[in-house]
CSV table of C-alpha atoms in Angstrom, one decimal:
chain,number,residue,atom,x,y,z
G,1,MET,CA,160.7,103.5,52.4
G,2,LYS,CA,162.0,100.8,54.8
G,3,ALA,CA,159.6,98.1,55.9
G,4,LEU,CA,159.6,95.3,58.4
G,5,HIS,CA,157.4,92.2,57.9
G,6,ILE,CA,156.4,90.2,61.0
G,7,ILE,CA,155.1,86.7,60.5
G,8,THR,CA,154.2,83.9,63.0
G,9,GLY,CA,156.5,81.3,61.5
G,10,LEU,CA,158.6,80.5,58.4
G,11,GLY,CA,157.9,76.9,57.9
G,12,ILE,CA,156.6,76.0,54.5
G,13,GLY,CA,153.1,77.3,54.0
G,14,GLY,CA,151.1,79.4,51.6
G,15,ALA,CA,151.4,82.7,53.5
G,16,GLU,CA,155.1,82.1,54.2
G,17,GLN,CA,156.0,81.4,50.6
G,18,GLN,CA,153.8,84.2,49.4
G,19,LEU,CA,155.7,86.6,51.6
G,20,ARG,CA,159.0,85.4,50.1
G,21,LEU,CA,157.7,85.8,46.6
G,22,MET,CA,156.3,89.3,47.3
G,23,LEU,CA,159.6,90.5,48.8
G,24,ARG,CA,161.4,89.6,45.6
G,25,HIS,CA,159.2,92.1,43.7
G,26,LEU,CA,158.7,95.0,46.1
G,27,PRO,CA,160.8,98.0,45.1
G,28,PHE,CA,162.3,98.9,48.5
G,29,PRO,CA,164.3,97.2,51.3
G,30,CYS,CA,162.4,94.9,53.7
G,31,ASP,CA,163.5,92.9,56.7
G,32,VAL,CA,161.6,90.0,58.3
G,33,VAL,CA,160.9,88.9,61.9
G,34,THR,CA,159.5,85.4,62.5
G,35,LEU,CA,158.0,84.9,66.0
G,36,THR,CA,158.6,81.1,65.9
G,37,ASN,CA,159.9,78.3,63.7
G,38,PRO,CA,162.6,79.8,61.4
G,39,GLY,CA,162.2,76.9,59.0
G,40,PRO,CA,162.9,76.4,55.3
G,41,VAL,CA,161.4,79.6,54.1
G,42,ALA,CA,163.6,81.5,56.5
G,43,GLU,CA,166.6,79.9,54.9
G,44,ALA,CA,165.3,80.7,51.4
G,45,LEU,CA,164.7,84.4,52.4
G,46,THR,CA,168.2,84.6,53.7
G,47,ALA,CA,169.5,83.1,50.4
G,48,ASP,CA,167.5,85.9,48.6
G,49,GLY,CA,169.5,88.5,50.7
G,50,VAL,CA,166.7,89.3,53.1
G,51,ARG,CA,167.6,89.9,56.8
G,52,VAL,CA,165.6,87.5,58.9
G,53,THR,CA,165.4,87.6,62.7
G,54,HIS,CA,164.0,84.8,64.9
G,55,LEU,CA,162.3,86.3,68.0
G,56,GLY,CA,162.2,82.9,69.8
G,57,MET,CA,158.6,83.1,71.0
G,58,THR,CA,157.6,80.0,72.9
G,59,GLY,CA,153.8,80.1,72.6
G,60,ASN,CA,150.7,82.3,72.2
G,61,ARG,CA,151.0,83.7,75.7
G,62,ASP,CA,154.8,84.4,75.7
G,63,LEU,CA,154.4,88.0,76.6
G,64,ARG,CA,158.2,88.4,77.1
G,65,ALA,CA,158.3,88.5,73.3
G,66,LEU,CA,156.5,91.8,73.1
G,67,PRO,CA,159.3,94.1,74.6
G,68,ARG,CA,161.9,92.2,72.4
G,69,LEU,CA,159.8,93.0,69.4
G,70,VAL,CA,159.3,96.6,70.3
G,71,ALA,CA,163.1,97.0,70.8
G,72,HIS,CA,163.8,95.4,67.4
G,73,ILE,CA,161.3,97.7,65.6
G,74,ARG,CA,162.8,100.8,67.3
G,75,ALA,CA,166.3,99.8,66.4
G,76,GLY,CA,165.4,99.3,62.7
G,77,ASP,CA,163.8,102.8,62.3
G,78,TYR,CA,161.2,101.4,60.0
G,79,ASP,CA,158.6,103.5,58.1
G,80,LEU,CA,156.1,100.7,58.0
G,81,VAL,CA,155.4,97.4,59.7
G,82,HIS,CA,153.4,94.7,57.8
G,83,THR,CA,152.1,91.7,59.8
G,84,HIS,CA,151.1,88.3,58.6
G,85,LEU,CA,149.0,85.5,60.3
G,86,TYR,CA,146.9,85.7,63.5
G,87,ARG,CA,149.5,85.7,66.2
G,88,ALA,CA,151.9,88.0,64.4
G,89,CYS,CA,149.1,90.4,63.6
G,90,LEU,CA,148.2,90.7,67.2
G,91,TYR,CA,151.6,91.1,68.7
G,92,GLY,CA,153.0,92.9,65.7
G,93,ARG,CA,150.4,95.6,65.7
G,94,ILE,CA,150.7,96.2,69.4
G,95,ALA,CA,154.5,96.4,69.2
G,96,ALA,CA,154.5,98.7,66.2
G,97,ARG,CA,152.2,101.1,67.9
G,98,ILE,CA,154.3,101.1,71.1
G,99,ALA,CA,157.4,101.6,69.0
G,100,GLY,CA,155.8,104.6,67.2
G,101,VAL,CA,155.9,103.3,63.7
G,102,PRO,CA,154.1,105.7,61.3
G,103,ALA,CA,152.2,103.0,59.4
G,104,VAL,CA,150.9,99.5,60.2
G,105,VAL,CA,149.5,97.1,57.6
G,106,ALA,CA,148.3,93.5,58.0
G,107,THR,CA,147.4,90.9,55.5
G,108,GLU,CA,144.6,88.4,56.2
G,109,HIS,CA,145.8,85.3,54.4
G,110,SER,CA,143.4,82.6,55.7
G,111,LEU,CA,140.0,83.8,56.8
G,112,GLY,CA,137.2,81.4,56.1
G,113,ASP,CA,133.5,81.5,57.1
G,114,GLY,CA,134.1,79.2,60.1
G,115,GLN,CA,137.8,79.1,60.7
G,116,MET,CA,141.0,81.1,60.5
G,117,GLU,CA,144.3,79.3,60.0
G,118,GLY,CA,142.7,76.1,61.2
G,119,ARG,CA,141.3,77.6,64.4
G,120,ALA,CA,137.6,77.8,65.0
G,121,LEU,CA,136.2,81.3,64.8
G,122,THR,CA,134.8,81.5,68.4
G,123,PRO,CA,133.5,84.8,69.7
G,124,GLY,CA,136.8,85.2,71.7
G,125,VAL,CA,139.0,84.7,68.6
G,126,ARG,CA,136.9,87.2,66.6
G,127,ALA,CA,136.9,89.8,69.4
G,128,LEU,CA,140.6,89.6,69.9
G,129,TYR,CA,141.2,89.9,66.1
G,130,LEU,CA,139.0,93.0,65.8
G,131,ALA,CA,140.7,94.6,68.8
G,132,GLY,CA,144.1,94.1,67.2
G,133,GLU,CA,142.8,95.3,63.8
G,134,ARG,CA,141.9,98.7,65.2
G,135,LEU,CA,145.6,99.3,66.0
G,136,GLY,CA,146.6,99.2,62.3
G,137,HIS,CA,146.0,101.6,59.4
G,138,ALA,CA,145.1,99.1,56.7
G,139,THR,CA,144.1,95.5,56.4
G,140,VAL,CA,144.9,93.6,53.1
G,141,ALA,CA,142.5,90.9,51.9
G,142,VAL,CA,143.9,88.3,49.5
G,143,SER,CA,140.6,88.1,47.6
G,144,PRO,CA,137.2,90.0,47.4
G,145,THR,CA,135.7,87.0,49.2
G,146,VAL,CA,138.0,87.6,52.2
G,147,ALA,CA,137.2,91.4,52.0
G,148,ASP,CA,133.5,90.6,52.2
G,149,ARG,CA,134.1,88.5,55.3
G,150,LEU,CA,136.1,91.2,56.9
G,151,ARG,CA,133.3,93.7,56.2
G,152,ARG,CA,130.7,91.4,57.7
G,153,TRP,CA,132.9,91.1,60.8
G,154,GLY,CA,132.8,94.9,61.2
G,155,VAL,CA,136.1,96.0,59.8
G,156,PRO,CA,135.5,99.5,58.2
G,157,ARG,CA,135.2,99.3,54.4
G,158,GLN,CA,137.8,102.1,54.0
G,159,ARG,CA,140.5,100.2,55.9
G,160,ILE,CA,140.2,97.1,53.6
G,161,HIS,CA,142.4,96.8,50.5
G,162,VAL,CA,142.2,93.8,48.1
G,163,VAL,CA,145.7,92.6,47.0
G,164,PRO,CA,145.4,89.1,45.5
G,165,ASN,CA,148.1,86.5,46.2
G,166,GLY,CA,150.5,86.3,43.3
G,167,ILE,CA,152.3,83.6,41.4
G,168,ASP,CA,155.5,83.5,39.3
G,169,PRO,CA,154.2,82.0,36.0
G,170,ASP,CA,157.7,81.4,34.6
G,171,ALA,CA,158.9,79.5,37.6
G,172,LEU,CA,155.8,77.2,37.4
G,173,ARG,CA,156.0,76.4,33.7
G,174,TYR,CA,155.8,72.7,32.8
G,175,ASP,CA,159.1,70.9,32.5
G,176,PRO,CA,159.2,67.4,30.9
G,177,GLY,CA,162.6,66.6,32.4
G,178,ALA,CA,161.3,67.3,35.9
G,179,ARG,CA,158.3,65.2,35.2
G,180,ARG,CA,160.5,62.2,34.4
G,181,GLN,CA,162.8,62.7,37.4
G,182,VAL,CA,160.0,63.2,40.0
G,183,ARG,CA,158.2,60.1,38.7
G,184,ALA,CA,161.3,58.0,38.8
G,185,ARG,CA,162.1,59.3,42.3
G,186,TYR,CA,158.7,58.2,43.7
G,187,GLY,CA,158.2,55.1,41.7
G,188,LEU,CA,155.4,56.5,39.5
G,189,PRO,CA,155.3,54.7,36.1
G,190,GLU,CA,155.7,57.0,33.1
G,191,ASP,CA,152.3,55.9,31.8
G,192,ALA,CA,150.5,56.3,35.1
G,193,TYR,CA,147.7,58.9,35.4
G,194,VAL,CA,148.8,61.0,38.4
G,195,VAL,CA,146.3,63.0,40.4
G,196,GLY,CA,148.0,65.7,42.5
G,197,ALA,CA,146.9,67.5,45.6
G,198,VAL,CA,148.8,70.4,47.4
G,199,GLY,CA,148.3,71.8,50.8
G,200,ARG,CA,148.6,71.5,54.6
G,201,LEU,CA,147.6,68.0,55.7
G,202,VAL,CA,144.8,69.1,58.0
G,203,ARG,CA,141.2,67.8,58.2
G,204,GLY,CA,139.7,70.8,56.5
G,205,LYS,CA,141.5,70.2,53.2
G,206,ARG,CA,139.6,66.8,52.9
G,207,PHE,CA,142.4,65.0,51.1
G,208,ASP,CA,140.9,61.8,52.6
G,209,GLN,CA,138.1,62.1,50.0
G,210,LEU,CA,140.8,61.8,47.2
G,211,VAL,CA,142.2,58.7,48.8
G,212,THR,CA,138.7,57.2,48.9
G,213,ALA,CA,138.0,58.3,45.3
G,214,LEU,CA,141.2,56.5,44.3
G,215,ALA,CA,139.8,53.2,45.2
G,216,ALA,CA,137.1,53.6,42.6
G,217,LEU,CA,139.5,54.5,39.8
G,218,PRO,CA,141.6,52.1,37.6
G,219,PRO,CA,144.8,50.7,38.9
G,220,ASP,CA,147.0,53.0,36.7
G,221,VAL,CA,145.7,56.1,38.6
G,222,ARG,CA,148.1,57.3,41.4
G,223,LEU,CA,147.7,60.0,44.0
G,224,LEU,CA,150.5,62.4,44.8
G,225,ILE,CA,149.9,64.5,47.8
G,226,VAL,CA,152.3,67.4,48.5
G,227,GLY,CA,152.3,68.8,52.0
G,228,ALA,CA,152.8,68.1,55.7
G,229,GLY,CA,150.6,68.3,58.8
G,230,PRO,CA,148.8,66.4,61.5
G,231,GLU,CA,146.6,64.3,59.2
G,232,VAL,CA,149.5,62.4,57.6
G,233,THR,CA,148.9,59.3,59.8
G,234,ALA,CA,145.1,59.4,59.3
G,235,LEU,CA,145.6,59.6,55.5
G,236,ARG,CA,147.9,56.6,55.6
G,237,ARG,CA,145.3,54.6,57.6
G,238,THR,CA,142.6,55.6,55.1
G,239,ALA,CA,144.7,54.4,52.2
G,240,LEU,CA,145.3,51.1,53.9
G,241,ARG,CA,141.6,50.6,54.6
G,242,ALA,CA,140.8,51.5,51.0
G,243,GLY,CA,143.4,49.1,49.7
G,244,VAL,CA,145.3,51.8,47.8
G,245,ALA,CA,148.3,52.3,50.0
G,246,ASP,CA,150.6,51.3,47.2
G,247,ARG,CA,149.1,53.9,44.9
G,248,VAL,CA,149.4,56.9,47.3
G,249,VAL,CA,152.6,59.0,47.6
G,250,LEU,CA,152.9,61.5,50.4
G,251,THR,CA,155.9,63.7,49.6
G,252,GLY,CA,156.0,65.9,52.6
G,253,GLU,CA,156.5,69.7,52.2
G,254,ALA,CA,157.8,70.9,48.8
G,255,ARG,CA,161.2,72.5,49.1
G,256,PRO,CA,161.3,76.3,48.5
G,257,ALA,CA,162.5,76.8,44.9
G,258,ALA,CA,165.7,78.6,44.4
G,259,PRO,CA,165.4,82.0,42.5
G,260,ASP,CA,165.4,81.5,38.7
G,261,ALA,CA,166.1,77.7,39.0
G,262,PRO,CA,164.6,75.6,36.3
G,263,ALA,CA,162.1,72.9,37.4
G,264,ALA,CA,164.4,70.0,36.5
G,265,SER,CA,167.2,71.2,38.7
G,266,ALA,CA,164.7,71.7,41.6
G,267,VAL,CA,164.1,67.9,41.8
G,268,TYR,CA,167.3,67.3,43.8
G,269,GLY,CA,168.1,70.8,44.8
G,270,GLY,CA,170.5,71.3,42.0
G,271,ALA,CA,172.9,68.6,43.3
G,272,PRO,CA,174.7,66.5,40.7
G,273,ASP,CA,173.6,63.0,39.9
G,274,GLY,CA,170.7,63.2,42.3
G,275,ALA,CA,172.8,63.8,45.4
G,276,GLY,CA,170.9,64.9,48.5
G,277,THR,CA,167.7,63.1,47.6
G,278,CYS,CA,166.4,63.2,51.2
G,279,GLU,CA,165.0,66.6,50.4
G,280,PRO,CA,161.6,66.8,48.7
G,281,PRO,CA,161.6,68.4,45.3
G,282,ALA,CA,160.4,72.0,44.8
G,283,LEU,CA,156.8,72.6,43.9
G,284,PRO,CA,157.3,73.4,40.1
G,285,ALA,CA,158.9,70.0,39.6
G,286,LEU,CA,156.1,68.2,41.5
G,287,LEU,CA,153.4,69.9,39.5
G,288,SER,CA,155.2,68.8,36.3
G,289,ALA,CA,154.8,65.2,37.4
G,290,MET,CA,151.0,65.5,37.8
G,291,ASP,CA,148.3,65.1,35.2
G,292,VAL,CA,145.6,66.9,37.1
G,293,LEU,CA,145.3,68.8,40.4
G,294,ALA,CA,142.4,68.0,42.7
G,295,SER,CA,141.4,70.4,45.4
G,296,PRO,CA,138.5,69.0,47.6
G,297,SER,CA,138.7,71.7,50.3
G,298,PRO,CA,135.2,73.3,50.9
G,299,GLU,CA,136.6,76.5,52.4
G,300,GLU,CA,139.4,78.6,51.0
G,301,ALA,CA,140.5,82.2,51.4
G,302,PHE,CA,142.1,82.3,47.9
G,303,GLY,CA,143.0,78.9,46.4
G,304,LEU,CA,146.7,79.4,45.6
G,305,ALA,CA,147.4,75.8,44.7
G,306,VAL,CA,144.7,75.9,42.0
G,307,LEU,CA,146.4,79.0,40.4
G,308,GLU,CA,149.8,77.3,40.6
G,309,ALA,CA,148.5,74.2,38.9
G,310,LEU,CA,146.9,76.3,36.1
G,311,ALA,CA,150.3,78.0,35.6
G,312,ALA,CA,151.8,74.5,35.1
G,313,GLY,CA,149.2,73.8,32.4
G,314,LEU,CA,147.2,71.3,34.5
G,315,PRO,CA,143.5,70.8,34.4
G,316,VAL,CA,142.0,71.4,37.9
G,317,ARG,CA,139.0,70.0,39.7
G,318,TYR,CA,138.0,71.9,42.8
G,319,VAL,CA,135.3,72.5,45.3
G,320,ASN,CA,136.1,76.1,46.4
G,321,CYS,CA,138.5,78.7,44.9
G,322,PRO,CA,137.7,82.4,45.5
G,323,ALA,CA,140.6,83.3,43.1
G,324,LEU,CA,138.6,81.8,40.2
G,325,ASP,CA,135.2,83.0,41.4
G,326,ASP,CA,136.4,86.6,41.1
G,327,LEU,CA,137.3,86.2,37.4
G,328,PRO,CA,135.2,86.5,34.3
G,329,PRO,CA,133.9,83.3,32.6
G,330,GLY,CA,136.2,81.8,30.0
G,331,SER,CA,139.5,83.0,31.6
G,332,THR,CA,140.1,80.0,33.9
G,333,GLY,CA,140.8,77.3,31.3
G,334,ASP,CA,140.2,73.7,32.2
G,335,ALA,CA,139.2,74.4,35.8
G,336,ARG,CA,135.9,73.0,36.9
G,337,ARG,CA,134.0,73.3,40.2
G,338,LEU,CA,132.7,70.0,41.7
G,339,ALA,CA,130.3,69.1,44.3
G,340,PRO,CA,132.1,68.0,47.5
G,341,GLY,CA,132.6,64.3,48.1
G,342,ALA,CA,134.7,61.3,47.1
G,343,GLY,CA,132.1,60.1,44.5
G,344,SER,CA,132.1,63.5,42.7
G,345,PHE,CA,135.9,63.4,42.4
G,346,ALA,CA,136.0,59.8,41.4
G,347,ALA,CA,133.6,60.4,38.5
G,348,ALA,CA,135.3,63.6,37.3
G,349,LEU,CA,138.9,62.2,37.6
G,350,GLY,CA,137.8,59.1,35.8
G,351,ARG,CA,136.5,61.1,32.9
G,352,LEU,CA,139.7,63.0,32.6
G,353,ARG,CA,141.8,59.9,32.7
G,354,ASP,CA,139.7,58.2,30.0
G,355,ALA,CA,140.0,61.2,27.7
G,356,GLY,CA,143.7,60.5,27.4
G,357,PRO,CA,146.7,62.9,27.2
G,358,ARG,CA,146.1,66.6,26.7
G,359,GLU,CA,148.2,69.5,25.7
G,360,ARG,CA,149.2,71.7,28.6
G,361,THR,CA,147.8,75.2,28.1
G,362,VAL,CA,148.0,78.2,30.5
G,363,PRO,CA,144.8,80.2,30.8
G,364,PRO,CA,144.5,84.0,31.1
G,365,ALA,CA,143.8,83.7,34.8
G,366,VAL,CA,147.5,83.0,35.4
G,367,ALA,CA,148.6,86.4,33.9
G,368,HIS,CA,145.9,88.1,36.0
G,369,TYR,CA,147.6,86.8,39.2
G,370,ALA,CA,151.2,87.4,38.2
G,371,ILE,CA,153.2,88.4,41.3
G,372,ALA,CA,154.4,91.7,39.7
G,373,ARG,CA,150.8,93.0,39.5
G,374,SER,CA,150.2,92.0,43.2
G,375,ALA,CA,153.4,93.7,44.3
G,376,GLU,CA,152.5,96.9,42.5
G,377,ARG,CA,149.1,96.9,44.2
G,378,LEU,CA,150.7,96.3,47.6
G,379,ALA,CA,153.1,99.2,47.1
G,380,GLY,CA,150.1,101.3,46.4
G,381,VAL,CA,148.6,100.4,49.7
G,382,TYR,CA,151.9,101.3,51.4
G,383,ALA,CA,151.9,104.7,49.7
G,384,SER,CA,148.3,105.3,50.9
G,385,VAL,CA,149.2,104.9,54.6
G,386,VAL,CA,152.8,106.2,54.8
G,387,ARG,CA,152.6,110.0,55.1
G,388,PRO,CA,155.3,112.0,53.4
């Protein structure tokens, strides 16, 4: 089998990094087309040996991209096309059908009750999505929660397949050397209690609540926010108003980790003596620097950051995480659901800080979401739609 993956962009994001991780575990050759933004994940995929093509699309209505995409698909003689994210799902499904590809699959990475990839779910957005969905053969949901939402929309039950996002537990393992280096890099005292947050800096993630909560916590508590997005200026203003600007670190996007690189070497991209420190560290190193992960977002399709934090042995306090909701009690370790709001987080984080240092333990949930299992399930979906 030969597959082509089409994605809207390859900047650093959950869907983009999940694609990269999945391709490292699928048992057949795959190429990638990015409609826009061939960013750091495109470079990482190329380093992994994946052929990446940038289509050069200039906007949602750049219809000139469609014939270019059709031509690219035909030239590759692919058995299957797999699309990711809203724009790529729409254009990719149409192009794959015109090109005569035998099987078309799409993954729905970010479908909430009221939004999809940050856009409001207006009747027009929903109608366009459903029209495109009918051109495919299967739609993959990253959690049973997303599968239920798709069914409520009217996607036929038999076309929906649940393939959870996966994580690489070994790559995310706690590294005390990385912890020291990351803290030194960002001026975080070794004895500080560091609250971490990971995700796109958009309003829906509600990271402003963590900044507000920080003002109610002792001075040794720091906030380390990993991510980039349009809310960065608003978060800085909130920190200034709350009087905690000197206790908040905004790292920007975590750098994609190199294959099989230990966390400590990922702090400076493997350069000797800390050379090249303008690049942010990779996520495993940043997680090692934290003492707890806080996730105040009230609406998630999966909750990948929560799983990654558990793999690093961190306690987690969260508002919404379908990945954990779908697991049996007792398998999620020190992960606790909170009511939304700054006050709720301030109280919970204060209790954790007062309890003192804890041993890092990895709960069974992490093994359940190992990427090898997810890749095996996705390969099964492919086999069900590719006719021999």
